[in-house]
Coordinates of C-alpha atoms and ligand atoms in Angstrom, one line a residue:
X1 CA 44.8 -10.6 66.2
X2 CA 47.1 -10.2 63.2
X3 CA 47.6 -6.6 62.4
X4 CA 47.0 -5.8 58.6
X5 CA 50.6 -5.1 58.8
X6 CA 51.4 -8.8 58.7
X7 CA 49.9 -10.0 55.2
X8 CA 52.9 -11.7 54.1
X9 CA 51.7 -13.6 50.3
X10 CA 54.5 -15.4 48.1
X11 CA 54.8 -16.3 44.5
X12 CA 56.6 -19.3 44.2
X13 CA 57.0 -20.1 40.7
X14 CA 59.3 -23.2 39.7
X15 CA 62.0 -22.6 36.7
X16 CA 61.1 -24.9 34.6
X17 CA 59.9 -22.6 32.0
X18 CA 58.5 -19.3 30.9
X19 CA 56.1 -17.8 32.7
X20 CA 52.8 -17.9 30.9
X21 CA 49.4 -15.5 31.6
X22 CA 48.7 -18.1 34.4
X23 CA 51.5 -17.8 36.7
X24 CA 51.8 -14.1 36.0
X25 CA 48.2 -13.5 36.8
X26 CA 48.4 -15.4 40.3
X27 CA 51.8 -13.2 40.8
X28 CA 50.1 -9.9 40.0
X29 CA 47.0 -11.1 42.4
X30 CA 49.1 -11.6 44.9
X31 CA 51.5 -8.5 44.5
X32 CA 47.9 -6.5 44.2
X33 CA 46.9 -8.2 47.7
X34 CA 49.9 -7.5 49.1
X35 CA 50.3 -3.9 48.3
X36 CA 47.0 -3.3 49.2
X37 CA 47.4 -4.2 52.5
X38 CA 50.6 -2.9 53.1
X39 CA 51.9 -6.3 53.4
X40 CA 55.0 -8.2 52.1
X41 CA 55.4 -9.8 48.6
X42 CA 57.8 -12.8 48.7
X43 CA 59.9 -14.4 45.6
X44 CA 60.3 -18.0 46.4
X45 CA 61.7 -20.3 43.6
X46 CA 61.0 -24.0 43.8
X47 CA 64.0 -25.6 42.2
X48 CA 63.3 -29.1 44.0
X49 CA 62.3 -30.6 39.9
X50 CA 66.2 -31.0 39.4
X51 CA 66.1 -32.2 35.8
X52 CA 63.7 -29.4 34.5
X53 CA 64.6 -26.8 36.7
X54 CA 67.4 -24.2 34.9
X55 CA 68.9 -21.2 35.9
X56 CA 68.5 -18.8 33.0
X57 CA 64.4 -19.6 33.7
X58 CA 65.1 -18.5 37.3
X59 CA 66.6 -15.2 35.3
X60 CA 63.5 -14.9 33.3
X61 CA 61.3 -14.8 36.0
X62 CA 63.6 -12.0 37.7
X63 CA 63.3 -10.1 34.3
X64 CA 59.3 -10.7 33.3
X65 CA 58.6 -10.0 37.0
X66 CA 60.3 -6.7 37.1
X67 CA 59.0 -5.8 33.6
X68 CA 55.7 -5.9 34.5
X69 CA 56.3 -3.7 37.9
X70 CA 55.6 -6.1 40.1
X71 CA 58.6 -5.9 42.6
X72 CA 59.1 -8.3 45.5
X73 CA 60.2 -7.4 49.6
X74 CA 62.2 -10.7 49.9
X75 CA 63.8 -13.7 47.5
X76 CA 67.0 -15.2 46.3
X77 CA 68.5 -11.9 44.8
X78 CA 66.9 -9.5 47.4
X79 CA 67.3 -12.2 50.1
X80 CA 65.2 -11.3 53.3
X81 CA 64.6 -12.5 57.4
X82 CA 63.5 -15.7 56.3
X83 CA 66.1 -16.8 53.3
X84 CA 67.4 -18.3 51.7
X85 CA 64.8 -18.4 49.4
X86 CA 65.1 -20.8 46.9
X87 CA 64.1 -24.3 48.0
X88 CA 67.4 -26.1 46.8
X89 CA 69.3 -24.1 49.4
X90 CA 67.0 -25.4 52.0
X91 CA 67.2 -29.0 52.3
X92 CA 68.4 -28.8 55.1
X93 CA 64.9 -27.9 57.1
X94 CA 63.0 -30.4 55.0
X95 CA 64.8 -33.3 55.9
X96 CA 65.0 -32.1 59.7
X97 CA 61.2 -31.7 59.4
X98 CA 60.8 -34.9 58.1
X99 CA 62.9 -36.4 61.0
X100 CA 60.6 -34.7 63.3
X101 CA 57.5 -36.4 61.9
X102 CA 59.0 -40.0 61.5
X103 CA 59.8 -39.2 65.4
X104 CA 56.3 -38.6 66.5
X105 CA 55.2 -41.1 64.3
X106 CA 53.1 -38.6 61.9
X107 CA 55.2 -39.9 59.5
X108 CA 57.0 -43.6 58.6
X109 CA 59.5 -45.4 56.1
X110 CA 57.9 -46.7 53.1
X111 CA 60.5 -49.4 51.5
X112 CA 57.9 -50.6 48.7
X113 CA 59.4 -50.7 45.4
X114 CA 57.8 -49.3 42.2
X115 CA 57.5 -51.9 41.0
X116 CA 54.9 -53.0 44.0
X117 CA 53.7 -49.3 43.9
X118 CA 52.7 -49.9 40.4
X119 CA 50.9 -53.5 40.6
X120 CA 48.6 -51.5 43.5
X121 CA 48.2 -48.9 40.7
X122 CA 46.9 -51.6 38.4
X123 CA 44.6 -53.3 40.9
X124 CA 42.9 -50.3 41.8
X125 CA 42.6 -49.3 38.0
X126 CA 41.5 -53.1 37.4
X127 CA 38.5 -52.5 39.9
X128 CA 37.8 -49.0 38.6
X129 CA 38.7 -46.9 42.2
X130 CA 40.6 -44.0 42.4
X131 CA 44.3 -45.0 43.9
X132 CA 45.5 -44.8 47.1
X133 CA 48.3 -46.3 49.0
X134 CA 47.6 -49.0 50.9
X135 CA 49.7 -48.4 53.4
X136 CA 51.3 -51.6 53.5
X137 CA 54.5 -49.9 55.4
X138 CA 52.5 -48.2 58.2
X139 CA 52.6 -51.8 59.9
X140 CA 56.0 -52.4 59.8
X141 CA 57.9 -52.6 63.3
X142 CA 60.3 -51.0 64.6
X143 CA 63.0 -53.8 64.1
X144 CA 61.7 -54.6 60.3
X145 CA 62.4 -50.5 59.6
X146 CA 66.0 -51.0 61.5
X147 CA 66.6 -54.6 59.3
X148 CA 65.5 -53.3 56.0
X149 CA 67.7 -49.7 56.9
X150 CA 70.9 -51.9 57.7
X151 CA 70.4 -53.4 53.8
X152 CA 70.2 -50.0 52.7
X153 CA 66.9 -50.5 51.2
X154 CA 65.6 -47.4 49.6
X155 CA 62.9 -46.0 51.3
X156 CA 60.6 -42.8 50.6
X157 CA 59.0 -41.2 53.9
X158 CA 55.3 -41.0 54.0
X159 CA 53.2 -38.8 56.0
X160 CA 50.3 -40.7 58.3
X161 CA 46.9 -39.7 57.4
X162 CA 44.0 -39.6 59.9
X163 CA 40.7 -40.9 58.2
X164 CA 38.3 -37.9 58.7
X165 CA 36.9 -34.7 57.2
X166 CA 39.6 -31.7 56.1
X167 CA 37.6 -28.3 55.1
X168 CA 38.9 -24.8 55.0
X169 CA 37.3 -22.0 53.9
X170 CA 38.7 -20.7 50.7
X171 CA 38.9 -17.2 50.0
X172 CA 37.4 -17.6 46.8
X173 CA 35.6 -20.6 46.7
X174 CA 34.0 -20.7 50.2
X175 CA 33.9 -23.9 52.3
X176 CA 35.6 -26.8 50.8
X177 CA 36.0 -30.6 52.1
X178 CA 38.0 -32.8 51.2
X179 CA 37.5 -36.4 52.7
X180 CA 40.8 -37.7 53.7
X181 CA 40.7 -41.3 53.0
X182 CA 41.0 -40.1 49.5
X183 CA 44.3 -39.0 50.1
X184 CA 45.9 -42.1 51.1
X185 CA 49.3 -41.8 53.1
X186 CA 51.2 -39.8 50.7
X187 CA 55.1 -39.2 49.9
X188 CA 56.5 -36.4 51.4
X189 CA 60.4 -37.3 50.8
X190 CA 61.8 -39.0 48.4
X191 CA 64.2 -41.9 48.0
X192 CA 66.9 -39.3 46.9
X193 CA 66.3 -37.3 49.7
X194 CA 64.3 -34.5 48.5
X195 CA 61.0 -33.5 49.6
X196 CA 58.1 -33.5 47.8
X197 CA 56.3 -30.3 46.2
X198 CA 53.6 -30.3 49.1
X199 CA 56.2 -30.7 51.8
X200 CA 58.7 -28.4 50.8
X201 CA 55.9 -25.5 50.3
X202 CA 54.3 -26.7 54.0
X203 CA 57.5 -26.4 55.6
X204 CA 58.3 -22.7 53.9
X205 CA 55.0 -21.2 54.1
X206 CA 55.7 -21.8 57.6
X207 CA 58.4 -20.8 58.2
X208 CA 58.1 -17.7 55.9
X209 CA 55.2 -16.8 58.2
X210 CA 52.6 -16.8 55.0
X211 CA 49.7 -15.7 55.5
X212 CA 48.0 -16.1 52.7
X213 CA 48.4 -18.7 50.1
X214 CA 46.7 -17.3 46.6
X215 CA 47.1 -19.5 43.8
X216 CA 45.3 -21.4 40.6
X217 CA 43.0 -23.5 41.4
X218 CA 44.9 -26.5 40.0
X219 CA 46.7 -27.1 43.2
X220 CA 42.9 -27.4 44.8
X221 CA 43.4 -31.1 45.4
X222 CA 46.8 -30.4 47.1
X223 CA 45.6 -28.3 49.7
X224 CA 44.4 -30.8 52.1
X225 CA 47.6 -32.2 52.3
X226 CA 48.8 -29.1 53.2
X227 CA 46.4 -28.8 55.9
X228 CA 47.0 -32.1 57.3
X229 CA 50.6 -31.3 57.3
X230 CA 50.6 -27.7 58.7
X231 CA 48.6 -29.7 61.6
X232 CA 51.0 -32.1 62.5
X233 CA 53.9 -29.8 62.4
X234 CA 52.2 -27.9 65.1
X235 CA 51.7 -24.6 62.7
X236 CA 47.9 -23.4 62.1
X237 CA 47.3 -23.3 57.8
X238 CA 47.4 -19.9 56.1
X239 CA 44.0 -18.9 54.6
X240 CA 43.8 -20.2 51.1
X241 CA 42.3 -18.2 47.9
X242 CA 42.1 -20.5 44.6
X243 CA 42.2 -18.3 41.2
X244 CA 40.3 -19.7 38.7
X245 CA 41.3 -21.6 35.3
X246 CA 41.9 -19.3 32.5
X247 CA 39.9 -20.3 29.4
X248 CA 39.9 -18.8 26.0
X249 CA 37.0 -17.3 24.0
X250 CA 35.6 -21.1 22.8
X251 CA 36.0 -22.0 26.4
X252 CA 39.1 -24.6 25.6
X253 CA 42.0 -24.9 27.6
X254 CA 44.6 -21.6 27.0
X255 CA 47.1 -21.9 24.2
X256 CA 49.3 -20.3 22.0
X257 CA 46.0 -20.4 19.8
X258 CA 44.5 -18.0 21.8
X259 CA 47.3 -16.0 21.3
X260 CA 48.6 -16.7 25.0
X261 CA 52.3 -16.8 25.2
X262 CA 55.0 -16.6 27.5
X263 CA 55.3 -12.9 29.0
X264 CA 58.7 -12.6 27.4
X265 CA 56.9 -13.2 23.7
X266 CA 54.5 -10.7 24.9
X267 CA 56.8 -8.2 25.2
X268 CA 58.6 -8.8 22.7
X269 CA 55.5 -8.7 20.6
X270 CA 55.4 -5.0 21.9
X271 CA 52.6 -5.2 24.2
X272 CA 53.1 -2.6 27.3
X273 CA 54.1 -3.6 30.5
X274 CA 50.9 -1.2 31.8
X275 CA 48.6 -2.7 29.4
X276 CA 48.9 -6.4 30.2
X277 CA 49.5 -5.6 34.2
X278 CA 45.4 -4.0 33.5
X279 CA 44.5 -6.9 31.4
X280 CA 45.8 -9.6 33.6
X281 CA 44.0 -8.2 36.8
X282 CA 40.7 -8.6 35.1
X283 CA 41.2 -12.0 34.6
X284 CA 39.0 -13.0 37.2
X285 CA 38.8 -10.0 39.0
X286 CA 36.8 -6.9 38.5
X287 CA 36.6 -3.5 40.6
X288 CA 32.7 -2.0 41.8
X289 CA 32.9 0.6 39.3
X290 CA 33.3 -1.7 36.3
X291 CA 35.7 0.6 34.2
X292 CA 38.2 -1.4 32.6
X293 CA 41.4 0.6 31.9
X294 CA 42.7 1.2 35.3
X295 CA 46.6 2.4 36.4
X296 CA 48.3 0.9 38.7
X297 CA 47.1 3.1 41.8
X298 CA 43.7 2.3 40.7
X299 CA 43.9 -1.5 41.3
X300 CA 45.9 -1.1 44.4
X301 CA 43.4 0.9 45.6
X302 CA 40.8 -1.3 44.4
X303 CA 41.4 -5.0 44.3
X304 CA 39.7 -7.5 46.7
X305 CA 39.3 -11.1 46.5
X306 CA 35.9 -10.5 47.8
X307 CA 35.4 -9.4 43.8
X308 CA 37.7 -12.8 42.2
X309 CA 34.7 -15.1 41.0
X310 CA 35.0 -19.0 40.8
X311 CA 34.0 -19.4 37.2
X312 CA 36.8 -19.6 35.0
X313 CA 38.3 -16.5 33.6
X314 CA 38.2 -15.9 29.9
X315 CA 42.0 -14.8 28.0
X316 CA 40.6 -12.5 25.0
X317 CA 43.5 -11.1 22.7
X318 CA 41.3 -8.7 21.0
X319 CA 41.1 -7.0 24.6
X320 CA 44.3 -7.1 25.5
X321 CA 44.6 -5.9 21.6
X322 CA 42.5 -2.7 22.7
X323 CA 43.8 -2.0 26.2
X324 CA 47.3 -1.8 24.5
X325 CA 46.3 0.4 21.5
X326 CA 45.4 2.8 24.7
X327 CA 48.5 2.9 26.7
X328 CA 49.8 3.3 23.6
X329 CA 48.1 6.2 22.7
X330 CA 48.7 8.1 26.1
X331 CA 52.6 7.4 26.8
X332 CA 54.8 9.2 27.2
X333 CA 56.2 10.4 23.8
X334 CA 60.2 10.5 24.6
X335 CA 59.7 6.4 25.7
X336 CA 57.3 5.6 22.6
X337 CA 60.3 6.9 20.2
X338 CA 62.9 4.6 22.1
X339 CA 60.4 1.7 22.4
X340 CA 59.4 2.1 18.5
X341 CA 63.1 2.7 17.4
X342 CA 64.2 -0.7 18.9
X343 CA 61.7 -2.3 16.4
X344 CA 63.3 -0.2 13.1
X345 CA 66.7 -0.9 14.7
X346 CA 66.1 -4.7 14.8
X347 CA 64.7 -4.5 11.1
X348 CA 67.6 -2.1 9.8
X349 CA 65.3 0.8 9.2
X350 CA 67.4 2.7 11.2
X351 CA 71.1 3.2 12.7
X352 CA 71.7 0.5 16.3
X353 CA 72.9 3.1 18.5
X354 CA 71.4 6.4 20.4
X355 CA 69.5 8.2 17.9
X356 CA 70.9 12.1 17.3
X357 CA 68.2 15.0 17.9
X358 CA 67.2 15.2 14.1
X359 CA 66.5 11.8 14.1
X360 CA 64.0 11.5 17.3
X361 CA 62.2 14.6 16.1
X362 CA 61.8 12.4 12.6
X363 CA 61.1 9.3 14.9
X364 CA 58.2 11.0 16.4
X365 CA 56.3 12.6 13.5
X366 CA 56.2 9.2 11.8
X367 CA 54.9 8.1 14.8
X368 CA 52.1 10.5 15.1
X369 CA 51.3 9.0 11.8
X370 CA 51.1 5.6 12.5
X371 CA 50.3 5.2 16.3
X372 CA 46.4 4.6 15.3
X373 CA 47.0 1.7 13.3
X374 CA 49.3 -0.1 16.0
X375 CA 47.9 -2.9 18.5
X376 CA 51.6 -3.5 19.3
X377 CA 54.8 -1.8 19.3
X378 CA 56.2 -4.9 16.8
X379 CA 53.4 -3.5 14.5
X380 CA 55.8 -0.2 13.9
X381 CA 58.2 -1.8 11.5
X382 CA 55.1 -3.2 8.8
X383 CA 53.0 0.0 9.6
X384 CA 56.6 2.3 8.5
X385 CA 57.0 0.7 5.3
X386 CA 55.0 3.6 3.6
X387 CA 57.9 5.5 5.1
X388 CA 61.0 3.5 4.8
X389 CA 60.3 2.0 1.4
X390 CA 59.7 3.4 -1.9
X391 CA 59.8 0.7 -4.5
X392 CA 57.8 1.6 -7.9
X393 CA 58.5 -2.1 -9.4
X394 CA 56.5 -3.5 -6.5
X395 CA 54.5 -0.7 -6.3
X396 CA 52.9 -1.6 -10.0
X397 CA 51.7 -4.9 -8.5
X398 CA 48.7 -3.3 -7.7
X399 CA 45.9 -2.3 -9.9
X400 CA 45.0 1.1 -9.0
X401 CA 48.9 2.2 -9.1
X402 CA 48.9 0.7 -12.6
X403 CA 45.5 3.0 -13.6
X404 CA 47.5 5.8 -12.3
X405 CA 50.2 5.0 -14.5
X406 CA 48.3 4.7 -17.5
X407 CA 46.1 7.9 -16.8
X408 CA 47.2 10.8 -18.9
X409 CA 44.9 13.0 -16.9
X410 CA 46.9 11.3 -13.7
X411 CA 50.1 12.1 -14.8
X412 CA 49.4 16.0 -15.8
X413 CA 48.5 16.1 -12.3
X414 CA 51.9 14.8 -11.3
X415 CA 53.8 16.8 -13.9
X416 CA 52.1 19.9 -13.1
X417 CA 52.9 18.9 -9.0
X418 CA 56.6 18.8 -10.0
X419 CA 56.4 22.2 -11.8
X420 CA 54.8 24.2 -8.9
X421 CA 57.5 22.5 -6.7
X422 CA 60.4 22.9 -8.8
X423 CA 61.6 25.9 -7.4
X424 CA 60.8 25.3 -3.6
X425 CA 64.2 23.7 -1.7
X426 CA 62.1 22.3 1.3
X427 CA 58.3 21.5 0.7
X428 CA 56.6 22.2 3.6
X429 CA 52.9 21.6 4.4
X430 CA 51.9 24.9 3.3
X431 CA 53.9 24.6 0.1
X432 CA 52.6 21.3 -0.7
X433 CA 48.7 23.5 -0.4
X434 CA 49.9 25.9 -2.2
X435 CA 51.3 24.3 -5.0
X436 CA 48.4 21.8 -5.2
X437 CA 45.6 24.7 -5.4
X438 CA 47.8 25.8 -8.5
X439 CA 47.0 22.3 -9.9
X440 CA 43.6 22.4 -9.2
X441 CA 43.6 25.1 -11.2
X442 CA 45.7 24.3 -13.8
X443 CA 44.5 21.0 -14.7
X444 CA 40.6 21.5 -13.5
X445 CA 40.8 18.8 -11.4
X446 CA 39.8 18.3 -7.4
X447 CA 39.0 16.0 -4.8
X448 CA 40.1 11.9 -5.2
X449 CA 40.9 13.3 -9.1
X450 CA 43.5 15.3 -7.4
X451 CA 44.6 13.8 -3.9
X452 CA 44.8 10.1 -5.2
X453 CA 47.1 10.0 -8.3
X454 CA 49.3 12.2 -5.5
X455 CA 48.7 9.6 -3.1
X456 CA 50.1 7.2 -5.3
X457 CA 53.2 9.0 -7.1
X458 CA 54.4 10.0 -3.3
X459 CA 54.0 6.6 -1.7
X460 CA 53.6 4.0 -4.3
X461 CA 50.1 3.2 -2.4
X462 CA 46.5 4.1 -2.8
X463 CA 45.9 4.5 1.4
X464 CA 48.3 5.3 4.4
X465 CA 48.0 8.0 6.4
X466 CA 47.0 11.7 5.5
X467 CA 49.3 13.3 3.2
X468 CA 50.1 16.3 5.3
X469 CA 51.4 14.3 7.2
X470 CA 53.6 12.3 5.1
X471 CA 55.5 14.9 3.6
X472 CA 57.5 16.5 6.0
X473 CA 58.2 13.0 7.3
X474 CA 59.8 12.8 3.7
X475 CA 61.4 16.2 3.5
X476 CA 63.5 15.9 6.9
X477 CA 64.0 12.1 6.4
X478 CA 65.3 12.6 3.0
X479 CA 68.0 14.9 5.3
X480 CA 68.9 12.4 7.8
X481 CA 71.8 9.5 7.8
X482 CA 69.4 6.2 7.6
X483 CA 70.4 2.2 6.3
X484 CA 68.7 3.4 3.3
X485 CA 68.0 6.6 2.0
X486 CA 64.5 8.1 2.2
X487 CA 63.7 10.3 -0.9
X488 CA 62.5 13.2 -0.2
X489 CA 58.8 14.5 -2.0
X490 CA 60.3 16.0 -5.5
X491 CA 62.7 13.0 -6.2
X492 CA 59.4 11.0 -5.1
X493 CA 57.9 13.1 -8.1
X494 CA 60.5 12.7 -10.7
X495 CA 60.9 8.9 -9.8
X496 CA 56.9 8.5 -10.7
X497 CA 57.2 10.4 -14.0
X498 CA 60.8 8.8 -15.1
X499 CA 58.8 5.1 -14.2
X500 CA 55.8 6.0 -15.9
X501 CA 57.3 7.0 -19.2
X502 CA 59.3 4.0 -19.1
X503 CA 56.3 2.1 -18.3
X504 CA 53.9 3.0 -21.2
X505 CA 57.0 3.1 -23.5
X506 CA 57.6 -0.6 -22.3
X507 CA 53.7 -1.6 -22.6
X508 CA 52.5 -3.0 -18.9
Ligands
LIG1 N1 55.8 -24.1 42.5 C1 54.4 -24.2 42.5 C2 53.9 -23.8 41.1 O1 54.7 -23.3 40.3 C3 53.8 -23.2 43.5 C4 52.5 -23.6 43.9 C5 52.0 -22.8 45.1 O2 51.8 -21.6 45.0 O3 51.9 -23.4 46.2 O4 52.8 -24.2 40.7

């Protein structure tokens, strides 16, 4: 009896791309699995594609996996008992394998040409049944094989299949059979010399000692294969566990639509490593309790295929949307400021480069201003712009800044504002209170008739964040060394009443 000690899982993605929500999801399951158990997570990449398979994907995998926490115990960087671990390096065991099957007769030379492959193909299509070799090569003898060898015909090697019934019991789907006269004797090296997807994995999942084999349930019709295979290379299959299709909301295949992308785009986007590992376990998956925001202890602790249902799981961005607004919410304030300030980095708000002690303090009230409106991080640099810019031309686009300019009883507000300020060198919060009670009572005005020509002379907008906030994010940033200068509230003050003279002198 296997000790819970031996779960060994692998994630055996092929670099041929990004990875998308799919693949990452059945690498998080079987991480989750794997930790759980106290088992091993194994990295294998299946390069045998050789025209779509590239390096800098295999890199990209490396990076998104590590981004997202989910480490692995052995692979091609790490290597392992059982390397190497990439399947180009490994050809080797394939083609012995093969050799040992074409020995015992499990497996035999197929020298038809596509061209006869294809005319089968077209039959079978002709007569409406699904395809399957006819096995035209099984009856070749042995001095055909040897005659057709010595002409160096080309020749794939197929695998023998036994007619019969192949079931397993899959972890998430229960008992499944598969009749095996549907399967036909099928390729499992080619021409050049490579093996075939379903031979290469057979022959690694053994000798990697998998035990468990969790994937999407797209590779459901390759499965039998495996089986028959395990069984004639003497090895007893792993247990099998096929995740469900992810849908979106309408219940169409996942897209870009759906606001599904690659993991690199979604962390790019600004989407936190913590917040899609929760989102993506709950594709599919959900825990007893039925809370949804859960840390990474929590679904160690809790995950269990018992709880992965067969009907397909459904990708919703506006979740994914909330869960990151969370994690954003709670992180850790010293990594929010460096997150954010790559953001206003890449769009020149501020200096590339460690940011001095002035700067992060800045960094971190505007923040604190802004973190309520951000899904994502990427968000930051169009949420700012109440900070970073201060542009009266554009500002007078917009109807209500144009009242403000043209009401008298606005402006007294603005030039009494500048009067109570004139003599203070830094205006703090309490000095912005105090000097707007002396308007109040001065010009007889309160409330929106107060606040909101303010509002508008300081930021050029009629909403943003609360004002007490805003200006000692002006005051100190008007101090620091930024791409372009922030002014700081009474240049904000005398820039309103400079453009509004000008304005009514001009005529609107
Ligand atoms: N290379 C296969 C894929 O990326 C792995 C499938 C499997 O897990 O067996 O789909």
């Amino acid at each position: 009896m296997a000790s819970a000690n031996d779960v060994r899982v692998r994630f055996a993605p092929s670099p041929t791309g990004r990875l998308h929500v799919g693949n990452v999801r059945t690498a998080l399951f079987n991480w989750l699995f794997a930790r759980q158990r106290g088992g091993r997570f194994i990295l294998r990449i299946e390069d045998t594609d050789l025209e779509r398979s590239r390096p800098e994907y295999e890199r990209h995998i490396y990076e998104d996996l590590k981004w997202l926490g989910l480490t692995w115990d052995e692979g091609p960087d790490v290597g392992g008992p059982y390397g190497p671990y990439r399947q180009s390096e490994r050809l080797q065991l394939y083609r012995e394998a093969a050799d040992r099957l074409l020995q015992s007769g499990r497996a035999y030379r197929c020298f038809c040409t596509p061209e006869e492959l294809d005319a089968e193909r077209q039959r079978a299509k002709a007569q409406g049944l699904p395809y399957v070799y006819s096995g035209r090569c099984r009856r070749l003898t042995s001095d055909e094989v040897a005659l057709k060898l010595n002409q160096k015909k080309p020749f794939t090697v197929r695998f023998r299949v036994e007619p019969g019934l192949i079931t397993w019991t899959d972890l998430v789907r229960g008992r499944v059979e598969w009749q095996a006269e549907l399967l036909g004797d099928f390729v499992i090296m080619k021409s050049d010399g490579w093996p075939v997807y379903n031979f290469a994995v057979v022959i690694d999942d053994m000798a990697m000692k998998i035990t468990h084999v969790i994937r999407g349930d797209g590779h459901l019709p390759n499965t039998p294969r495996q089986i028959v295979l395990y069984r004639a290379l003497g090895g007893s299959p792993p247990q099998f566990g096929h995740l469900s299709t992810i849908l979106g909301p309408d219940g169409t295949k996942l897209s870009k639509r759906h606001g599904a992308t690659s993991i690199g785009e979604f962390r790019e986007r600004g989407y936190l490593p913590e917040a899609l590992f929760n989102f993506l376990a709950l594709l599919g998956w959900s825990p007893a309790g039925g809370s949804e925001i859960l840390s990474r202890e929590e679904l160690i602790g809790q995950f269990s295929l018992d709880r992965v249902v067969k009907a397909p799981a459904i990708f919703d961005v506006g979740k994914l949307n909330w869960m990151n607004r969370h994690y954003l919410r709670q992180m850790d304030r010293e990594r929010l400021i460096d997150l954010a300030a790559r953001y206003l980095v890449k769009a020149n708000r501020l200096e590339d480069g460690p940011l001095d002690d002035a700067t992060r303090r800045w960094l971190g009230l505007v923040l604190d201003a802004v973190i309520t409106h951000l899904d994502t991080l990427a968000q930051v640099v169009e949420e700012t712009e109440i900070v970073f810019e201060y542009d009266l031309d554009r500002a007078s686009q917009s109807e209500e800044v144009r009242q403000t300019l043209e009401d008298e009883g606005a402006l007294q507000v603005i030039e009494a504002l500048r009067e109570e300020l004139a003599d203070v060198s830094e205006v703090t919060v309490e000095a912005f209170q105090r000097a707007t009670r002396a308007v109040k009572e001065r010009t007889g005005r309160k409330g929106r008739a107060l606040f909101h020509p303010i509002r508008i002379a300081l930021t050029g907008r009629p909403s943003g964040p609360e004002l007490v906030k805003l200006i000692p994010i002006y005051e100190m940033g008007s101090r620091l060394n930024l791409p372009a200068p922030i002014p700081s509230v009474s240049h904000r003050l005398d820039a309103f009443l400079q453009y509004a003279t000008h304005w009514r002198r001009r005529g609107r």
